[in-house]
Amino acid sequence: MGAMVPRGNGQAIRLPRGASLADFADKIDANPGALVQVVFTQLGEMVTATQSCTDETLQLLGVTLGYDVQIVSPEDEDKELLESFDLSFGGEYGDDIELSARPPVVTVMGHVDHGKTKLLDAVRSTDVVGGEAGGITQHIGAYQVRANVDGTERPITFIDTPGHETFTAMRARGAQVTDIVVLVVAADDGVKPQTIEALNHAQAAGVPVVVAVNKVDKEGADPAKVRGQLTEYGLVAEEYGGDTMFVDVSARNRTGIDELLEAVILTADASLDLQAPTGTEAQGVAIEGRLDRGRGPVATVLVQRGTLRVGDSVVAGEAFGRVRAMLDENGAQVAEAGPARPVQVLGFTSVPDAGDNFLVVPEDRVARQIAERRQARERNAELALSRGRPTLESILERMKEGEKTQLNLILKGDVSGSVEALEDALLKIDVGDEVGLRIIDRGVGAITETNVMLASASEAVIIGFNVRPQGKATELADREGVEVRYYSVIYQAIEDIENALKGMLKPVYEEVQLGTAEVREVFRVPRVGNVAGSLVRSGIIRRNTKARLIRDGVVVADNLTVDSLKRFKDDATEVREGYECGIGLGSFNDIKIDDVIETFEQREVPRT
């Protein structure tokens, strides 16, 4: 079993994703070189001692050596990382921690064009939809408004999510931080597939739903029909004896808004006990991140517990920094943010990904170490994933079959949520096994010369979403022949990439029969050969088309060509059904009476 590799008796070994053979060797007190030898001889894989290995390779090696290899999940990995710094994220509140009431966090969901953003405009008395490309929300935003309930002002936090089915990842992530979902359904359009999709997200997250029946002022609006349709999906209106609040609103006329806010507060009071500590270190979720030209990396964060203050050291995913300033949804500076308060944070060294957890740590050094450890861990996992399992057999297979056609992309966007949604949607495009799509790099901010050089080296196309090139990047792209495409609406980018992938597919042809002719007489023509005097039985016989000769139902000759075609003594281009003609099949002369000449052509089948 190689040079002195200790055998196990089923002992459990915990390894992180993308661990190397050197990491494995440390756990069992073995020589890494000996494990390299075992992997090569026993598993047929070529791996160096420090190379990131796939989960499958590590587990197979464990079975071979008698160990139970357990791959640590990303969540457990992160938990162990934080515990090594005496930190923890989330968890139960202790008895000694004082809890205070917090505002509900509301996500607005529903079918595209049913008026979600218009409704939020009415709630916030702003105009967002006018500034969105195509009138479709491309980003996640968070806002806090105040509702007057029984003479008391109550704050509510709204999360605005994109309204198109390809952004499922962003909508689902919105539901993870949400207390209540407002499901918007147009009274004139009724329940649509995306309405059901949004409802499924809400029910999977286990959050109560308030239904806003929008566009009740339009002609043909039928709010009762909406209530009836949603009953099938478990949402029964209070007036029908259920426990779901339905509110008729008109976002355009701004009617029913106060009633909707009151319904949200009443649902929160009835169904949820919304409390969080304010005196602890802040923790929460990064809802959005972008690179601002003047301010640098800016993250929209939602505080879930504790109080975030200017000057705090924070870490969010692989980004870290010190809070230099905090802004509310109106751009005003705030000194601190409590639970369920969304704020824009300035001071990160890089842009956090949408959905990353953030937490306050004791000092900058700890934040930097956590971020660097996370970066290294993610890099190892990605290396293992991209490397796959290069066995001798797979290398031979690739040499034999030839590499399949692949489209490489580099994605750059203005905010991390849009880049993630675009990547998620692009990777779901399926045009068969012949063509592959690979995203080799993604990031937030302008398209740089580094992006162009990477695209040139890997023959990639750069997709810019609401961003433009920086400095001499355009000039370099022209010189290097790199294609850069710009978009402001996500599904236009998806449509273009799908069409490009279909264009890379090899054409598929199908045979289409044109016509058949029955041979009635065979004429011998000097210097030409035999000519078939025929009657066209079906379709059309055309000159210069492919033909085959059939005798007694059996194909006698294939791959023939109609060289000459005559009607009496005149040349003809085509002869239709029911007419007689003379057909010459070039040098092929084995023609007999009662044979059938069938003509056909190859047509390209459009890819679907």
XYZ file of C-alpha atoms in Angstrom:
608
model
C 0.000 0.000 0.000
C 2.756 2.460 -0.910
C 5.631 3.508 1.310
C 4.498 3.176 4.907
C 0.927 4.527 4.734
C -0.904 3.806 8.027
C -4.139 1.854 7.583
C -7.285 2.922 9.388
C -10.081 1.009 11.126
C -12.974 3.209 10.013
C -11.906 6.274 12.003
C -13.681 9.491 10.960
C -11.525 12.189 9.367
C -13.000 15.663 8.781
C -11.578 17.521 5.768
C -12.625 20.859 4.221
C -13.726 21.179 0.573
C -10.735 21.342 -1.763
C -8.337 19.779 0.771
C -4.994 18.492 -0.539
C -3.240 15.164 0.031
C -0.890 17.036 2.387
C -3.942 17.947 4.539
C -5.027 14.274 4.493
C -1.501 13.175 5.420
C -1.473 15.569 8.439
C -4.665 13.968 9.769
C -3.289 10.390 9.633
C 0.382 11.234 10.330
C 1.595 9.939 6.961
C 4.048 11.051 4.279
C 2.217 13.136 1.591
C 4.429 11.594 -1.122
C 3.224 8.126 -0.135
C -0.411 9.271 -0.578
C 0.437 10.634 -4.041
C 1.743 7.152 -4.911
C -1.412 5.458 -3.561
C -3.737 7.799 -5.482
C -1.801 7.187 -8.714
C -1.481 3.395 -8.419
C -4.821 2.577 -6.750
C -7.172 5.267 -8.112
C -5.480 6.029 -11.429
C -5.379 9.792 -10.757
C -2.456 12.167 -11.181
C -2.485 14.562 -8.202
C 0.362 16.457 -6.522
C 0.657 16.646 -2.720
C -0.475 20.302 -2.524
C -3.127 20.214 -5.248
C -6.809 20.702 -4.305
C -8.653 17.376 -4.581
C -12.328 16.758 -5.313
C -14.561 15.432 -2.538
C -14.879 12.164 -4.466
C -11.081 11.654 -4.644
C -10.659 12.250 -0.903
C -13.520 9.874 -0.045
C -12.223 7.143 -2.399
C -8.772 7.457 -0.863
C -10.372 7.155 2.580
C -12.147 3.923 1.569
C -8.896 2.560 0.110
C -6.974 3.257 3.337
C -9.762 2.312 5.750
C -10.831 5.810 6.921
C -14.279 7.423 6.959
C -13.626 10.768 5.241
C -16.265 13.391 6.066
C -16.261 16.535 3.921
C -17.123 19.536 6.095
C -20.071 21.523 4.694
C -19.464 25.232 3.913
C -21.759 26.173 6.827
C -19.874 23.973 9.324
C -16.567 25.187 7.902
C -17.578 28.790 8.509
C -18.858 27.967 11.985
C -15.531 26.320 12.888
C -13.635 29.292 11.436
C -15.585 31.776 13.584
C -15.260 29.560 16.670
C -11.473 29.644 16.270
C -11.761 33.424 16.878
C -14.295 32.967 19.740
C -17.091 34.309 17.512
C -20.440 32.901 16.400
C -23.122 33.919 13.924
C -26.823 33.636 14.802
C -27.873 31.005 17.302
C -30.255 31.201 20.250
C -30.403 34.184 22.585
C -29.197 33.630 26.156
C -31.368 34.324 29.204
C -29.193 37.295 30.174
C -29.732 39.093 26.836
C -32.441 41.760 26.851
C -34.714 41.648 23.782
C -36.592 44.570 22.226
C -39.388 44.637 19.660
C -38.161 45.130 16.095
C -39.916 46.135 12.846
C -41.071 43.408 10.401
C -38.980 42.839 7.256
C -41.241 42.592 4.193
C -40.405 41.266 0.729
C -42.658 42.165 -2.199
C -43.096 39.308 -4.687
C -45.328 38.438 -7.627
C -45.616 38.092 -11.394
C -43.704 40.430 -13.702
C -45.684 43.565 -14.630
C -48.266 43.100 -11.867
C -47.139 46.351 -10.261
C -44.680 45.396 -7.492
C -42.369 48.374 -8.045
C -45.304 50.747 -8.598
C -46.672 49.576 -5.255
C -43.333 50.239 -3.552
C -43.273 53.666 -5.255
C -46.623 54.403 -3.683
C -45.425 53.129 -0.301
C -42.238 55.206 -0.426
C -43.720 58.082 -2.499
C -40.776 57.792 -4.885
C -40.373 56.880 -8.521
C -38.126 53.863 -8.967
C -39.765 52.219 -11.978
C -39.085 55.274 -14.153
C -35.349 54.727 -13.709
C -35.322 50.962 -14.247
C -34.366 49.564 -17.657
C -37.451 48.236 -19.411
C -39.492 49.036 -16.298
C -38.173 45.813 -14.750
C -36.373 45.875 -11.400
C -32.753 44.875 -11.939
C -31.447 45.324 -8.379
C -32.318 44.583 -4.779
C -32.980 47.630 -2.594
C -34.123 48.007 0.995
C -36.219 50.805 2.457
C -37.877 51.617 5.770
C -41.285 53.326 5.934
C -43.577 54.254 8.826
C -47.192 53.117 9.140
C -49.784 54.706 11.408
C -51.644 51.953 13.281
C -54.114 52.913 16.053
C -52.460 56.305 16.382
C -48.936 54.830 16.785
C -46.177 55.129 14.192
C -44.739 51.674 13.438
C -41.672 51.201 11.154
C -41.706 48.522 8.399
C -38.650 47.474 6.353
C -39.319 46.645 2.694
C -36.943 44.633 0.490
C -37.503 45.237 -3.219
C -36.602 42.184 -5.321
C -36.344 41.750 -9.108
C -39.543 40.738 -10.820
C -38.637 38.189 -13.484
C -38.613 34.411 -13.307
C -34.896 34.134 -14.123
C -34.042 35.883 -10.870
C -35.261 33.022 -8.694
C -31.965 33.007 -6.801
C -32.338 36.636 -5.756
C -36.015 36.250 -4.847
C -35.314 33.105 -2.827
C -32.530 34.892 -0.975
C -34.941 37.748 -0.243
C -37.280 35.230 1.417
C -34.468 34.048 3.744
C -34.272 37.380 5.603
C -37.989 38.045 5.376
C -40.638 38.015 8.098
C -43.667 38.663 5.862
C -44.218 38.393 2.094
C -46.524 40.796 0.281
C -47.771 38.877 -2.757
C -48.863 41.289 -5.494
C -51.528 39.987 -7.912
C -53.105 42.137 -10.633
C -56.907 42.133 -10.346
C -57.305 42.217 -14.142
C -54.759 39.434 -14.830
C -55.226 36.966 -11.970
C -52.837 34.286 -10.733
C -49.921 33.587 -13.113
C -47.087 30.990 -13.052
C -44.663 33.455 -11.433
C -47.276 34.257 -8.784
C -47.270 30.567 -7.816
C -43.447 30.466 -7.976
C -43.222 33.445 -5.593
C -45.807 31.861 -3.284
C -43.793 28.612 -3.216
C -40.699 30.579 -2.118
C -42.672 32.225 0.676
C -44.195 28.941 1.857
C -40.791 27.186 1.705
C -39.356 29.950 3.905
C -42.299 29.460 6.292
C -43.304 33.134 6.340
C -46.884 34.537 6.509
C -48.320 36.116 3.355
C -50.349 39.296 2.858
C -51.958 39.544 -0.607
C -52.097 42.947 -2.309
C -54.707 42.795 -5.088
C -53.403 45.563 -7.355
C -54.933 47.437 -10.310
C -58.465 47.294 -8.844
C -59.186 50.588 -10.659
C -58.651 49.048 -14.130
C -61.501 48.035 -16.389
C -62.143 44.286 -16.135
C -60.626 44.044 -12.629
C -62.090 41.177 -10.601
C -60.612 41.043 -7.044
C -63.036 38.249 -6.049
C -61.636 36.033 -8.818
C -58.095 36.483 -7.411
C -59.302 35.454 -3.946
C -60.938 32.350 -5.439
C -57.845 31.380 -7.461
C -55.471 31.688 -4.485
C -57.763 29.506 -2.355
C -56.525 26.556 -4.471
C -52.975 27.260 -3.232
C -53.793 27.433 0.478
C -54.307 31.206 0.794
C -57.866 31.652 2.088
C -59.052 35.228 2.631
C -60.306 36.287 6.064
C -63.717 37.125 4.578
C -63.919 33.480 3.398
C -63.081 32.170 6.887
C -59.334 31.907 6.359
C -56.385 33.629 8.036
C -54.769 35.456 5.081
C -55.335 39.199 4.770
C -56.252 40.413 1.258
C -56.076 44.169 0.575
C -57.424 45.830 -2.592
C -54.986 48.528 -3.740
C -54.288 50.756 -6.710
C -50.601 51.625 -6.890
C -51.245 54.123 -9.706
C -53.934 56.043 -7.784
C -52.194 55.383 -4.427
C -55.356 53.997 -2.813
C -55.405 51.211 -0.212
C -51.727 51.785 0.731
C -52.431 52.651 4.380
C -54.685 49.584 4.666
C -51.885 47.404 3.232
C -49.310 48.719 5.738
C -51.814 48.180 8.562
C -52.416 44.592 7.336
C -48.645 43.955 7.446
C -48.395 45.225 11.044
C -51.485 43.264 12.159
C -50.172 40.060 10.515
C -46.786 40.548 12.215
C -48.436 41.119 15.615
C -50.750 38.118 15.218
C -48.345 35.555 13.709
C -44.856 36.575 14.799
C -42.999 37.549 17.939
C -40.445 39.908 16.407
C -37.765 40.596 18.983
C -34.006 41.072 18.804
C -31.249 42.296 21.119
C -29.947 45.843 20.611
C -27.062 45.857 23.085
C -24.922 43.162 21.381
C -22.449 43.325 18.476
C -24.282 43.735 15.169
C -24.935 40.809 12.828
C -26.986 40.609 9.656
C -27.050 40.072 5.899
C -25.534 41.994 2.983
C -28.507 42.543 0.667
C -26.573 44.277 -2.107
C -23.081 45.425 -2.999
C -21.683 47.771 -5.626
C -18.551 49.712 -6.494
C -19.161 53.459 -6.320
C -16.800 55.705 -8.299
C -16.390 58.236 -5.469
C -17.052 56.161 -2.367
C -15.478 52.809 -3.272
C -17.186 49.528 -2.242
C -20.687 50.190 -0.876
C -22.812 47.445 0.714
C -26.501 47.595 1.600
C -26.804 45.592 4.814
C -29.803 44.576 6.888
C -29.010 44.430 10.614
C -30.718 41.385 12.157
C -29.479 41.630 15.758
C -27.443 44.101 17.771
C -26.587 47.681 16.815
C -24.172 48.634 14.012
C -22.191 51.825 14.683
C -19.781 53.976 12.714
C -16.221 52.825 13.506
C -17.114 49.127 13.955
C -14.809 46.511 12.376
C -16.942 44.297 10.113
C -16.491 41.214 7.926
C -18.996 40.106 5.269
C -18.125 36.944 3.347
C -14.710 37.553 1.774
C -14.895 41.353 2.298
C -13.852 43.205 5.447
C -13.322 46.769 6.630
C -14.238 49.440 9.145
C -17.562 51.296 8.966
C -16.558 54.808 7.795
C -20.119 56.027 7.262
C -23.700 54.733 7.128
C -26.478 56.121 4.940
C -30.218 55.482 5.029
C -32.416 54.971 1.945
C -32.661 58.745 1.450
C -28.884 59.239 1.467
C -28.852 60.828 4.939
C -26.031 59.857 7.311
C -26.917 57.766 10.375
C -24.707 57.089 13.388
C -26.137 53.682 14.293
C -28.541 51.060 12.934
C -30.574 48.661 15.065
C -32.362 45.384 14.210
C -34.317 45.280 10.905
C -32.712 48.557 9.813
C -31.297 48.585 6.256
C -28.317 50.927 5.720
C -25.632 51.510 3.122
C -22.197 50.888 4.651
C -19.036 52.586 3.400
C -15.593 51.321 4.337
C -15.307 47.775 2.939
C -12.042 46.892 1.179
C -13.932 44.932 -1.527
C -17.549 44.418 -2.599
C -19.431 41.767 -0.553
C -21.654 39.325 -2.445
C -25.410 39.686 -2.094
C -26.572 37.247 0.589
C -23.276 37.181 2.535
C -23.588 37.214 6.328
C -21.896 40.157 8.034
C -20.793 40.491 11.656
C -18.944 42.968 13.818
C -15.603 41.688 15.182
C -13.402 43.079 17.966
C -10.645 44.533 15.749
C -9.549 45.059 12.134
C -6.890 42.335 12.343
C -9.501 39.664 13.152
C -11.752 40.847 10.288
C -8.854 40.637 7.827
C -7.813 37.147 8.997
C -11.386 35.787 8.729
C -11.799 37.256 5.222
C -8.437 35.886 4.044
C -9.190 32.401 5.435
C -12.566 32.453 3.650
C -10.921 33.543 0.377
C -8.349 30.735 0.591
C -11.046 28.175 1.437
C -13.243 29.283 -1.485
C -10.268 29.303 -3.856
C -9.357 25.718 -2.890
C -12.963 24.566 -3.373
C -13.132 26.226 -6.817
C -9.779 24.741 -7.860
C -10.965 21.261 -6.919
C -14.217 21.806 -8.786
C -12.609 23.145 -11.965
C -9.900 20.471 -11.973
C -12.388 17.608 -11.882
C -10.853 14.136 -11.921
C -8.180 13.939 -14.633
C -7.851 10.148 -14.787
C -5.860 8.452 -17.521
C -9.131 7.157 -18.989
C -10.737 10.609 -19.110
C -7.646 12.093 -20.803
C -7.759 9.365 -23.464
C -11.497 9.912 -23.936
C -10.998 13.636 -24.474
C -8.218 12.969 -26.987
C -10.442 10.497 -28.831
C -13.622 12.601 -28.933
C -12.041 16.029 -29.272
C -12.941 18.887 -26.959
C -16.543 20.031 -27.212
C -17.274 23.605 -28.275
C -17.279 25.977 -25.316
C -18.254 29.619 -24.849
C -16.186 31.402 -22.191
C -17.674 34.478 -20.503
C -16.447 37.199 -18.153
C -19.284 38.952 -16.261
C -18.962 42.490 -14.891
C -21.889 44.336 -13.305
C -22.654 47.407 -11.236
C -23.939 45.453 -8.219
C -23.191 41.951 -6.934
C -26.854 40.856 -6.852
C -27.253 41.426 -10.597
C -23.994 39.604 -11.408
C -25.088 36.632 -9.302
C -28.577 36.556 -10.844
C -27.108 36.790 -14.359
C -24.595 34.008 -13.661
C -27.319 31.807 -12.174
C -29.603 32.321 -15.203
C -26.818 31.804 -17.779
C -25.666 28.546 -16.215
C -29.223 27.207 -16.495
C -29.230 27.613 -20.305
C -29.279 24.142 -21.838
C -28.716 23.603 -25.553
C -27.507 19.998 -25.347
C -24.203 18.290 -24.655
C -22.381 19.555 -27.756
C -21.845 23.113 -26.490
C -20.745 24.216 -23.027
C -20.874 27.560 -21.208
C -18.149 28.512 -18.730
C -17.960 31.677 -16.658
C -14.245 32.167 -16.041
C -14.480 35.401 -14.057
C -17.114 37.644 -12.492
C -16.911 40.871 -10.596
C -18.401 44.225 -9.669
C -17.239 47.499 -11.232
C -15.988 48.829 -14.565
C -14.422 46.579 -17.225
C -10.649 46.831 -16.712
C -7.610 46.104 -18.868
C -7.002 43.006 -16.696
C -10.449 41.673 -17.705
C -9.626 42.281 -21.376
C -6.249 40.509 -21.126
C -7.886 37.505 -19.414
C -10.578 37.433 -22.135
C -7.889 37.577 -24.838
C -5.896 34.732 -23.267
C -8.951 32.490 -22.796
C -10.891 33.527 -25.928
C -13.771 34.813 -23.814
C -16.560 37.332 -24.396
C -17.009 40.110 -21.810
C -20.567 40.870 -20.676
C -20.962 44.337 -19.125
C -24.169 44.859 -17.140
C -24.756 48.575 -16.474
C -20.976 49.161 -16.577
C -18.527 50.582 -19.124
C -14.795 50.084 -19.797
C -12.244 51.899 -17.656
C -9.225 53.810 -18.971
C -7.723 52.210 -22.072
C -9.746 48.980 -21.797
C -11.776 49.768 -24.964
C -8.638 50.465 -26.985
C -7.023 47.265 -25.693
C -10.175 45.222 -26.495
C -10.142 46.527 -30.080
C -6.441 45.734 -30.446
C -6.774 42.239 -28.965
C -10.010 41.462 -30.859
C -12.003 40.880 -27.647
C -15.782 41.189 -27.952
C -17.430 43.304 -25.231
C -21.240 43.390 -25.041
C -23.228 45.826 -22.917
C -26.682 45.247 -21.375
C -29.043 47.030 -18.996
C -31.810 44.385 -18.882
C -30.798 40.940 -17.639
C -33.025 38.779 -19.823
C -31.763 40.500 -23.007
C -28.292 39.244 -22.087
C -29.674 35.755 -21.414
C -31.480 35.725 -24.779
C -28.336 36.826 -26.682
C -26.107 34.234 -24.988
C -28.669 31.479 -25.644
C -28.760 32.452 -29.346
C -24.955 32.505 -29.443
C -24.773 29.004 -27.948
C -27.302 27.735 -30.481
C -25.208 29.313 -33.248
C -22.170 27.330 -32.047
C -24.000 24.033 -32.498
C -23.104 21.972 -35.527
C -25.965 22.112 -38.067
C -28.364 19.157 -38.121
C -29.892 18.149 -41.443
C -32.977 16.106 -42.242
C -33.961 14.520 -45.515
C -37.073 15.937 -47.196
C -38.726 14.012 -50.054
C -39.492 16.219 -53.052
C -41.239 13.849 -55.426
C -41.500 10.378 -57.014
C -41.725 9.314 -60.659
C -42.622 5.911 -62.123
C -40.538 4.701 -65.089
C -42.879 3.868 -68.023
C -40.261 3.461 -70.792
C -36.468 3.424 -71.101
C -34.884 5.267 -74.047
C -31.314 4.736 -75.236
C -29.798 8.096 -76.264
C -26.366 8.152 -77.976
C -23.599 9.851 -75.965
C -26.051 10.361 -73.076
C -27.015 6.873 -71.921
C -30.388 5.582 -70.768
C -33.178 8.104 -70.170
C -36.221 7.148 -68.125
C -39.539 8.106 -69.730
C -41.511 8.657 -66.513
C -44.829 9.803 -65.056
C -44.551 12.025 -61.941
C -46.648 10.289 -59.285
C -46.212 12.776 -56.384
C -44.597 16.105 -55.558
C -42.139 17.740 -57.947
C -39.151 16.389 -59.869
C -36.448 19.092 -60.069
C -33.245 19.164 -62.075
C -29.940 18.902 -60.138
C -31.563 17.377 -57.034
C -30.452 14.207 -55.292
C -32.252 10.987 -56.291
C -32.417 7.275 -55.550
C -33.738 4.385 -57.683
C -36.194 1.944 -56.091
C -37.034 -1.458 -57.658
C -39.709 -3.693 -56.112
C -39.549 -1.639 -52.877
C -35.767 -2.023 -52.549
C -33.257 0.817 -53.051
C -31.048 -0.230 -55.964
C -28.938 2.920 -56.184
C -28.548 5.834 -53.780
C -26.781 9.194 -54.074
C -27.778 9.767 -57.710
C -28.422 13.185 -59.292
C -31.116 14.285 -61.763
C -28.673 15.482 -64.454
C -31.203 16.171 -67.191
C -34.954 16.758 -67.200
C -37.073 17.173 -70.376
C -40.699 17.701 -71.300
C -40.924 16.232 -74.798
C -37.880 17.825 -76.531
C -37.592 20.905 -74.283
C -35.391 21.184 -71.195
C -37.362 21.685 -67.982
C -36.356 22.989 -64.542
C -39.111 21.076 -62.758
C -42.073 18.798 -63.620
C -45.121 18.558 -61.376
C -47.366 15.651 -60.365
C -49.424 14.082 -63.172
C -47.093 15.123 -66.020
C -44.758 12.973 -68.133
C -41.044 13.716 -68.518
C -37.661 12.273 -69.419
C -35.211 11.859 -66.547
C -31.470 11.335 -67.044
C -29.484 10.072 -64.030
C -26.011 10.916 -65.380
C -23.715 7.936 -65.842
C -26.156 5.550 -64.078
C -27.847 3.395 -66.770
C -29.351 0.414 -64.899
C -32.931 1.661 -65.316
C -35.882 -0.669 -65.935
C -39.592 -0.247 -66.542
C -41.691 0.032 -63.317
C -38.704 1.376 -61.344
C -39.444 4.365 -59.093
C -37.187 7.428 -59.054
C -37.417 9.290 -55.735
C -35.910 12.798 -55.404
C -34.981 14.444 -52.082
C -32.920 17.225 -50.507
C -31.163 17.810 -47.187
C -32.627 20.693 -45.158
C -31.108 22.189 -42.017
C -33.256 21.650 -38.947
C -33.617 24.852 -36.883
C -32.407 24.360 -33.275
C -35.043 24.880 -30.615
